[in-house]
Amino acid sequence: MINLPLLPILLPLLTGVILMFFPKRIKAQRAVSLISTMLTILASVVLTQVVRTSGIQSVTLGSWPAPFGITLVSDMLSALLVLSTSILTFAVLWYSTVYLSDEHERFFYYIAVQFLLVGVNGAFTTGDIFNMFVFFEVFLISSYVLIVLGGKPEQLRESLKYVLINVISSALFVITVAYLYGIVGTLSMADISQKIAQSGQTGVLTVIAVLFLIVFGLKGAIFPLYFWLPGSYHVPPIPVLALFGALLTKVGVYAIIRTYTLFFYHETGFTHELLAILALATVVIGVIGALATRDVKQILIYNIVVAVGVILYGVAVMTRQSLEGAIFYLVHDMLIKAALFLLIGVMIGITGTSRLNEMGGLIKDYPRLAWTYFIAALSLAGIPPLSGFVGKLLIVRGGFEAGYWIGPALVLVSSLLVLYSVMQIFIRGFWGTPRRYAGKRKAVSGRLLLPAACLVILTVFYGIGTEFVRPYVTQAVDPLVDPSVYIEAVLKEGS
Amino acid sequence: MEIIMAIAAGVLVTCAVYLILSKSILRIIIGTGLLSHAAHLLVMVMGGLKTGDAPVIKDGVTAYTDPLPQALVLTAIVISFGVTAFFLVLAYRAYQELGTDNIEEMKGNDSYD
């Protein structure tokens, strides 16, 4: 069972390859990709349990000793993220089978989703910085395919910008890795951390830390680098949007967490303060965007930006409590964002528009949709029994205990405004006078609701079962506050 | 030698940034090509340009150049090649559909407010 961390990467990879042989047989495509994603979930559940019972799992490919070969490392953080990635990909695939037109599904949609899953799971699991770049490219190229699939003029227009931004940030990633390699002379993340600890974090390394923040901030949409996100995410179809909104920015966030806790934890005075300021600015910008728009997709897209800011603020404070909160919130946010995007997808499917001004009174004909959305919205804002609460509570408490007050206060105010922005959708879209709608997917709205509702139920359990989840999160924080745990687990095989 | 190469990489980045900030899509794509050249050159430079034989094991050779950056560059080259090919086709399709290659004319159509 020592190759267990590989399974969540290998399963979708094999599936993607197999699916290429019969791209036009839609039913087979659906069945194979659903079954294999189910298996991926199973593998990640087992992986999480194994990490829980016997500590960090690391596999060095090809039996080369640790700093020389590529290592795949599953600590609790990456295991949890792989698990939630697999679960929400399953829900999105299930939703896609109902939502997408046959025309869309015939052109390699499921193959691209499987490769996206390979890239994201790989980026969460890898223990090698250049390998992380490669996995980033794997999911980015899949995302280029997914964003442009369908070929509508606005998709072509926005994907040109999306591809350009990501090409630039990938080039910056290579440049940053080159600098880091020039200084420390190794690529294995555990070994880099060790070398930096030995030599001390000199000025050059702080510059590299900021470069990493720019690279991953471009992927994860933090404050001055978020400008591409609202336009690009508005154009793809809803299931693709749900995948992007839930996964892609979170990989950037994960990469920031990893590098800032494993590599650059020596001179926190500059780097982490910068991160905190940018994170808070991200929260503010996201909230302003979410309040300013009357388009359901845009409201949620700006809420992605808010969540990224909140999580990174938790990381920037760097106490045990705030990191715990950040991880709680990260997992919660992946699931709830996917659920919310799928839910507004049902709304758009019924009404045929994404503008709030043209909606109203949906609760009369679609009460289940309305109340599921209501719960999801409360959960996003962090109302106590639901899942967003614990994460934010820990982040805010961690912030206050570390002696800051502006940051936690901003996070608290942002929750209120986030609640306002998502309740806008509820009040304007679901209440009011019912209208006649002629959306294309009105007839299948019940079947569309099912996967979204499953995700919402899961997040409700995630919120109620905090006592059950807590030990996992505590274990995930261990290598973040004490990198030697991580380093020992990776390098033990070499010695 | 490293200094000259670093300056060359810097010049490449400068040209790339200038081209990426221009209006025509094709100039932007040429800019991304230059940017990846700069990144690849930089990886080679940062690995060190110490003289040594090509990293192929032979009898009687004691000093080799660092093989790792070469492998990294090889990987990065094929990735950027794939992405550039996709980008070019995308630009071609966009030109067909939108009838323009001017990025300034590709603004949002206010489908949302």
XYZ file of C-alpha atoms in Angstrom, chain A:
495
model
C 0.000 0.000 0.000
C 2.997 2.286 -0.134
C 1.967 3.646 -3.537
C -1.336 4.885 -2.161
C -0.653 8.642 -2.691
C -0.325 7.907 -6.411
C -3.833 6.505 -6.807
C -5.808 9.801 -6.889
C -3.476 10.916 -9.706
C -3.233 7.669 -11.633
C -6.945 6.801 -11.661
C -8.109 9.950 -13.503
C -5.044 9.795 -15.746
C -5.874 6.248 -16.858
C -9.528 7.173 -17.247
C -8.641 10.163 -19.377
C -6.530 7.963 -21.648
C -9.224 5.289 -21.894
C -11.927 7.858 -22.644
C -9.942 9.110 -25.623
C -10.700 5.928 -27.531
C -14.459 6.541 -27.820
C -15.083 10.296 -27.647
C -18.385 10.190 -29.539
C -20.150 7.590 -27.381
C -21.597 9.872 -24.782
C -23.287 7.279 -22.552
C -20.076 5.291 -22.187
C -18.141 8.499 -21.515
C -20.526 9.437 -18.722
C -20.532 6.000 -17.142
C -16.767 5.492 -17.228
C -15.939 8.932 -15.894
C -18.524 8.719 -13.093
C -17.354 5.265 -12.007
C -13.695 6.215 -12.068
C -14.311 9.416 -10.136
C -16.175 7.326 -7.572
C -13.092 5.113 -7.327
C -10.937 8.219 -6.941
C -13.101 9.308 -4.009
C -12.699 5.854 -2.498
C -8.926 5.963 -2.943
C -8.737 9.386 -1.329
C -10.871 8.266 1.612
C -8.510 5.344 2.175
C -5.538 7.670 1.748
C -6.940 10.082 4.342
C -7.484 7.233 6.796
C -3.972 5.872 6.261
C -2.456 9.317 6.780
C -4.605 9.647 9.911
C -3.420 6.387 11.423
C 0.188 6.168 10.277
C 1.334 9.698 9.542
C 2.624 11.392 6.418
C 2.882 9.115 3.394
C 5.650 9.713 0.914
C 6.492 7.851 -2.262
C 9.758 8.419 -4.073
C 9.253 7.508 -7.696
C 11.630 4.959 -9.135
C 13.185 4.176 -5.713
C 15.685 7.007 -6.033
C 16.512 8.297 -2.561
C 14.546 11.334 -1.464
C 16.241 14.553 -2.569
C 17.297 13.064 -5.927
C 14.072 11.556 -7.196
C 10.621 13.089 -7.408
C 8.750 12.578 -4.176
C 4.995 12.540 -3.818
C 3.980 13.505 -0.312
C 0.543 13.124 1.206
C 0.309 14.899 4.481
C -3.106 15.487 6.006
C -3.553 18.854 4.278
C -3.045 17.464 0.808
C -5.049 14.319 1.586
C -8.020 16.434 2.721
C -7.762 18.645 -0.352
C -7.501 15.650 -2.682
C -10.558 14.151 -0.999
C -12.668 17.274 -1.351
C -11.447 17.764 -4.933
C -12.555 14.273 -5.878
C -15.930 14.652 -4.178
C -16.814 17.933 -5.831
C -15.561 16.750 -9.213
C -17.945 13.817 -8.892
C -20.853 16.150 -8.125
C -19.934 18.398 -11.041
C -19.648 15.450 -13.436
C -23.025 14.161 -12.311
C -24.459 17.619 -12.903
C -22.781 17.877 -16.315
C -24.440 14.693 -17.544
C -27.783 16.459 -17.141
C -26.819 20.050 -17.841
C -24.599 19.967 -20.905
C -25.855 19.499 -24.430
C -24.801 16.369 -26.330
C -22.921 18.602 -28.718
C -20.784 19.836 -25.858
C -20.170 16.428 -24.314
C -19.055 14.895 -27.584
C -16.012 17.112 -27.861
C -13.696 15.699 -25.206
C -15.429 17.342 -22.249
C -15.054 14.380 -19.871
C -11.473 13.800 -20.977
C -10.566 17.393 -20.174
C -12.249 17.125 -16.748
C -10.284 13.971 -15.933
C -7.016 15.667 -16.849
C -8.012 18.683 -14.778
C -8.453 16.291 -11.864
C -5.009 14.781 -12.558
C -3.415 18.207 -12.501
C -5.152 19.426 -9.356
C -4.618 16.218 -7.377
C -1.025 16.123 -8.545
C -0.376 19.721 -7.542
C -1.788 18.972 -4.076
C 0.306 15.836 -3.670
C 3.684 16.656 -5.156
C 6.774 17.212 -3.035
C 8.921 18.698 -5.776
C 8.728 22.305 -6.859
C 9.332 21.726 -10.564
C 6.920 18.823 -10.569
C 4.394 21.231 -9.116
C 4.963 23.490 -12.140
C 4.289 20.541 -14.438
C 1.061 19.628 -12.639
C 0.032 23.291 -12.763
C 0.463 23.144 -16.532
C -1.531 19.912 -16.720
C -4.578 21.468 -15.117
C -4.087 24.820 -16.827
C -4.054 23.263 -20.280
C -7.175 21.256 -19.401
C -8.764 24.470 -18.189
C -7.913 26.205 -21.494
C -9.776 23.439 -23.292
C -12.737 23.618 -20.923
C -13.062 27.398 -21.004
C -13.106 27.603 -24.799
C -15.169 24.458 -25.441
C -18.309 25.527 -27.248
C -16.560 28.261 -29.211
C -19.009 31.125 -28.644
C -17.537 34.550 -29.523
C -17.409 35.742 -25.923
C -15.713 32.495 -24.872
C -13.035 32.986 -27.527
C -12.579 36.581 -26.471
C -12.190 35.866 -22.767
C -10.137 32.705 -23.149
C -7.558 34.654 -25.158
C -7.057 36.801 -22.069
C -7.149 33.827 -19.704
C -4.513 31.942 -21.695
C -2.311 35.021 -21.948
C -2.381 35.658 -18.199
C -1.560 32.061 -17.418
C 1.244 31.871 -19.993
C 2.834 34.877 -18.348
C 2.430 33.490 -14.846
C 3.848 30.121 -15.941
C 6.907 31.839 -17.384
C 7.277 33.666 -14.065
C 6.970 30.336 -12.257
C 9.851 28.901 -14.320
C 11.920 32.022 -13.680
C 11.249 31.819 -9.935
C 12.148 28.136 -9.804
C 15.343 28.979 -11.696
C 16.294 31.602 -9.108
C 15.510 29.239 -6.256
C 17.541 26.470 -7.892
C 20.399 28.906 -8.400
C 20.422 29.682 -4.663
C 19.727 26.335 -2.980
C 20.652 23.897 -5.763
C 17.815 21.452 -5.167
C 14.191 21.017 -6.222
C 12.779 18.682 -3.584
C 10.587 20.774 -1.310
C 11.757 19.133 1.908
C 15.386 19.571 0.888
C 14.818 23.217 -0.121
C 13.335 23.859 3.311
C 16.329 22.242 4.977
C 18.838 24.201 2.873
C 17.067 27.481 3.577
C 17.019 26.718 7.293
C 20.758 25.995 7.210
C 21.800 29.093 5.266
C 19.260 31.394 6.869
C 16.734 33.357 4.877
C 18.878 35.957 3.159
C 17.564 38.929 1.226
C 17.607 37.034 -2.053
C 15.343 34.371 -0.604
C 12.889 36.995 0.569
C 12.794 38.334 -2.993
C 12.089 34.804 -4.217
C 9.331 34.504 -1.608
C 7.674 37.614 -3.016
C 8.104 36.265 -6.558
C 6.340 33.068 -5.485
C 3.570 35.202 -4.016
C 3.192 36.958 -7.381
C 3.163 33.669 -9.318
C 0.673 31.882 -7.083
C -1.270 35.084 -6.527
C -1.887 35.247 -10.277
C -3.312 31.715 -10.132
C -5.195 32.312 -6.919
C -6.516 35.805 -7.678
C -5.201 37.904 -4.784
C -5.584 41.650 -4.700
C -3.625 43.358 -7.436
C -3.562 40.199 -9.559
C -7.260 39.226 -9.582
C -8.243 41.367 -12.600
C -8.511 38.485 -15.081
C -10.919 36.427 -12.987
C -14.325 38.166 -13.261
C -14.262 38.251 -17.046
C -12.787 34.823 -17.664
C -15.042 32.990 -15.232
C -18.183 34.565 -16.632
C -18.038 32.837 -20.010
C -17.750 29.031 -19.574
C -20.854 26.896 -18.954
C -21.944 26.431 -15.336
C -20.383 23.020 -14.541
C -17.023 24.257 -15.832
C -17.436 27.441 -13.829
C -18.152 25.372 -10.714
C -14.960 23.349 -11.257
C -12.883 26.472 -11.854
C -14.359 28.431 -8.975
C -13.945 25.583 -6.526
C -10.561 24.224 -7.606
C -8.280 26.429 -9.651
C -7.880 29.397 -7.350
C -7.568 27.026 -4.379
C -4.519 25.376 -5.919
C -2.841 28.778 -5.929
C -3.868 29.234 -2.304
C -2.513 25.793 -1.397
C 0.780 26.588 -3.112
C 1.069 29.826 -1.124
C 0.328 27.932 2.102
C 2.942 25.301 1.255
C 5.733 27.677 0.266
C 5.099 30.164 3.057
C 4.993 27.557 5.805
C 7.658 25.202 4.479
C 10.245 27.489 2.826
C 9.919 31.090 3.927
C 9.014 30.980 7.604
C 12.219 32.574 8.916
C 11.686 36.253 8.090
C 7.949 36.492 8.661
C 8.215 40.196 9.478
C 8.287 41.191 5.828
C 6.782 38.364 3.785
C 3.877 37.479 6.020
C 2.999 41.088 6.689
C 2.901 41.667 2.940
C 0.712 38.592 2.595
C -1.629 39.856 5.323
C -1.997 43.279 3.704
C -2.644 41.786 0.276
C -5.102 39.266 1.739
C -7.108 42.001 3.448
C -7.093 44.105 0.280
C -8.353 41.019 -1.554
C -11.224 40.699 0.908
C -12.154 44.355 0.461
C -11.988 44.256 -3.346
C -13.992 41.034 -3.481
C -16.705 42.405 -1.233
C -16.966 45.611 -3.267
C -17.305 43.594 -6.461
C -19.902 41.278 -4.958
C -22.013 44.205 -3.785
C -21.684 46.189 -7.002
C -23.084 43.677 -9.457
C -26.610 42.468 -10.184
C -25.539 39.358 -12.026
C -25.799 36.069 -10.116
C -22.634 34.618 -11.642
C -20.630 37.764 -10.944
C -21.774 37.897 -7.318
C -20.447 34.411 -6.685
C -17.298 35.020 -8.745
C -16.407 37.962 -6.530
C -17.165 35.794 -3.509
C -14.350 33.482 -4.667
C -12.028 36.466 -4.343
C -13.322 37.213 -0.819
C -12.756 33.624 0.297
C -9.209 33.578 -1.087
C -8.501 36.699 0.943
C -9.960 35.259 4.147
C -7.993 32.010 3.855
C -4.739 33.814 3.111
C -5.263 36.136 6.045
C -5.449 33.047 8.249
C -2.186 31.845 6.714
C -0.486 35.204 7.121
C -1.141 35.331 10.867
C 0.787 32.016 11.156
C -0.432 30.886 14.558
C -1.627 27.349 15.073
C -5.194 28.496 15.531
C -5.372 30.711 12.465
C -3.793 28.032 10.263
C -6.368 25.551 11.548
C -9.063 28.042 10.665
C -7.585 28.555 7.211
C -7.671 24.816 6.495
C -11.210 24.440 7.850
C -12.276 27.326 5.668
C -10.377 26.094 2.602
C -12.127 22.711 2.558
C -15.491 24.294 3.365
C -15.090 26.879 0.662
C -14.216 24.367 -2.057
C -17.381 22.380 -1.355
C -19.764 25.276 -0.815
C -18.547 27.264 -3.832
C -19.107 24.265 -6.085
C -22.570 23.784 -4.549
C -23.489 27.446 -4.960
C -22.376 27.579 -8.581
C -24.363 24.434 -9.323
C -27.425 25.951 -7.603
C -27.339 29.208 -9.529
C -26.814 27.032 -12.589
C -30.244 25.559 -11.885
C -31.623 29.099 -11.507
C -30.109 30.143 -14.814
C -31.354 26.927 -16.371
C -34.908 27.747 -15.323
C -34.940 31.454 -16.075
C -32.622 31.548 -19.074
C -30.821 34.634 -17.761
C -28.220 35.431 -15.163
C -29.475 38.946 -14.441
C -31.264 39.395 -11.155
C -33.526 42.113 -12.600
C -35.141 39.561 -14.863
C -35.829 37.021 -12.118
C -38.308 36.823 -9.269
C -40.714 34.565 -7.444
C -38.855 31.334 -8.051
C -39.731 30.059 -4.561
C -43.342 29.542 -5.571
C -42.584 26.916 -8.176
C -39.233 25.654 -6.952
C -39.320 25.603 -3.137
C -36.685 22.895 -2.752
C -34.220 24.830 -4.894
C -34.928 27.972 -2.909
C -34.378 26.440 0.525
C -31.266 24.550 -0.561
C -29.890 27.818 -1.849
C -30.875 29.514 1.419
C -28.915 26.983 3.491
C -25.932 27.209 1.164
C -25.970 31.003 1.371
C -26.079 30.977 5.193
C -23.282 28.435 5.196
C -21.130 30.619 2.942
C -21.545 33.554 5.287
C -20.680 31.438 8.326
C -23.869 31.198 10.362
C -23.080 29.035 13.437
C -24.354 25.507 12.960
C -23.188 25.504 9.340
C -19.770 24.850 7.910
C -18.387 28.331 7.266
C -18.527 29.210 10.946
C -15.702 27.264 12.552
C -13.110 28.297 9.981
C -13.864 31.972 10.273
C -14.130 31.744 14.057
C -10.650 30.245 14.306
C -9.183 32.744 11.820
C -10.704 35.694 13.676
C -9.715 34.374 17.087
C -6.204 33.604 15.872
C -5.954 37.148 14.535
C -7.138 38.726 17.784
C -4.869 36.525 19.895
C -1.878 37.466 17.783
C -2.625 41.077 18.718
C -4.156 42.365 15.491
C -7.580 43.886 15.345
C -7.979 45.511 11.915
C -7.630 42.198 10.079
C -10.102 40.154 12.139
C -12.541 43.078 12.163
C -12.375 43.293 8.383
C -12.985 39.555 8.109
C -16.028 39.875 10.359
C -17.454 42.809 8.409
C -16.792 40.979 5.167
C -18.945 38.045 6.390
C -21.820 40.430 6.845
C -21.425 41.881 3.363
C -20.982 38.439 1.832
C -24.236 37.442 3.472
C -25.864 40.565 2.048
C -24.595 39.829 -1.449
C -25.818 36.233 -1.531
C -29.113 37.167 0.131
C -29.603 39.650 -2.724
C -29.921 36.605 -4.952
C -32.372 34.997 -2.555
C -34.510 38.095 -2.090
C -34.570 39.287 -5.686
C -34.492 35.912 -7.375
C -36.673 33.739 -5.171
C -39.068 36.220 -3.561
C -41.224 38.743 -5.343
C -43.801 38.235 -8.017
C -43.500 35.019 -9.993
C -42.843 35.391 -13.707
C -43.047 33.155 -16.700
C -39.784 31.573 -17.604
C -38.663 29.838 -20.734
C -35.197 28.597 -19.826
C -33.758 25.716 -21.791
C -33.286 23.416 -18.792
C -36.514 24.072 -16.926
C -37.662 20.492 -17.416
C -34.585 18.930 -15.835
C -34.267 21.315 -12.894
C -35.151 18.553 -10.406
C -32.395 16.303 -11.695
C -29.971 19.221 -11.711
C -30.770 20.030 -8.106
C -29.800 16.593 -6.842
C -25.973 16.764 -7.085
C -25.963 20.324 -5.762
C -28.172 19.325 -2.840
C -25.837 16.416 -2.047
C -22.928 18.833 -1.788
C -24.935 21.159 0.444
C -25.904 18.254 2.715
C -22.244 17.272 2.886
C -21.254 20.775 3.973
C -24.018 20.752 6.584
C -22.514 17.585 8.023
C -19.074 19.167 7.778
C -20.394 22.007 9.911
C -22.292 19.899 12.438
C -19.595 17.235 12.662
C -16.828 19.655 13.547
C -15.836 17.451 16.491
C -15.288 14.601 14.057
C -13.338 16.693 11.530
C -11.213 18.544 14.065
C -8.542 15.859 14.653
C -7.920 15.646 10.912
C -7.448 19.399 10.663
C -5.230 19.448 13.746
C -3.063 16.822 12.129
C -2.980 18.839 8.895
C -1.632 21.845 10.793
C 1.275 19.925 12.397
C 3.645 20.084 9.404
C 2.623 23.680 8.760
C 3.691 24.971 12.168
C 6.654 22.611 12.416
C 8.252 21.932 9.011
C 10.627 19.363 10.512
C 7.689 16.913 10.680
C 7.361 17.191 6.918
C 11.087 17.084 6.237
C 11.658 14.010 8.377
C 8.792 12.156 6.743
C 10.192 12.831 3.280
C 13.894 12.441 3.841
C 13.771 9.405 6.171
C 13.843 6.995 3.235
C 17.094 8.426 1.960
C 19.023 7.863 5.171
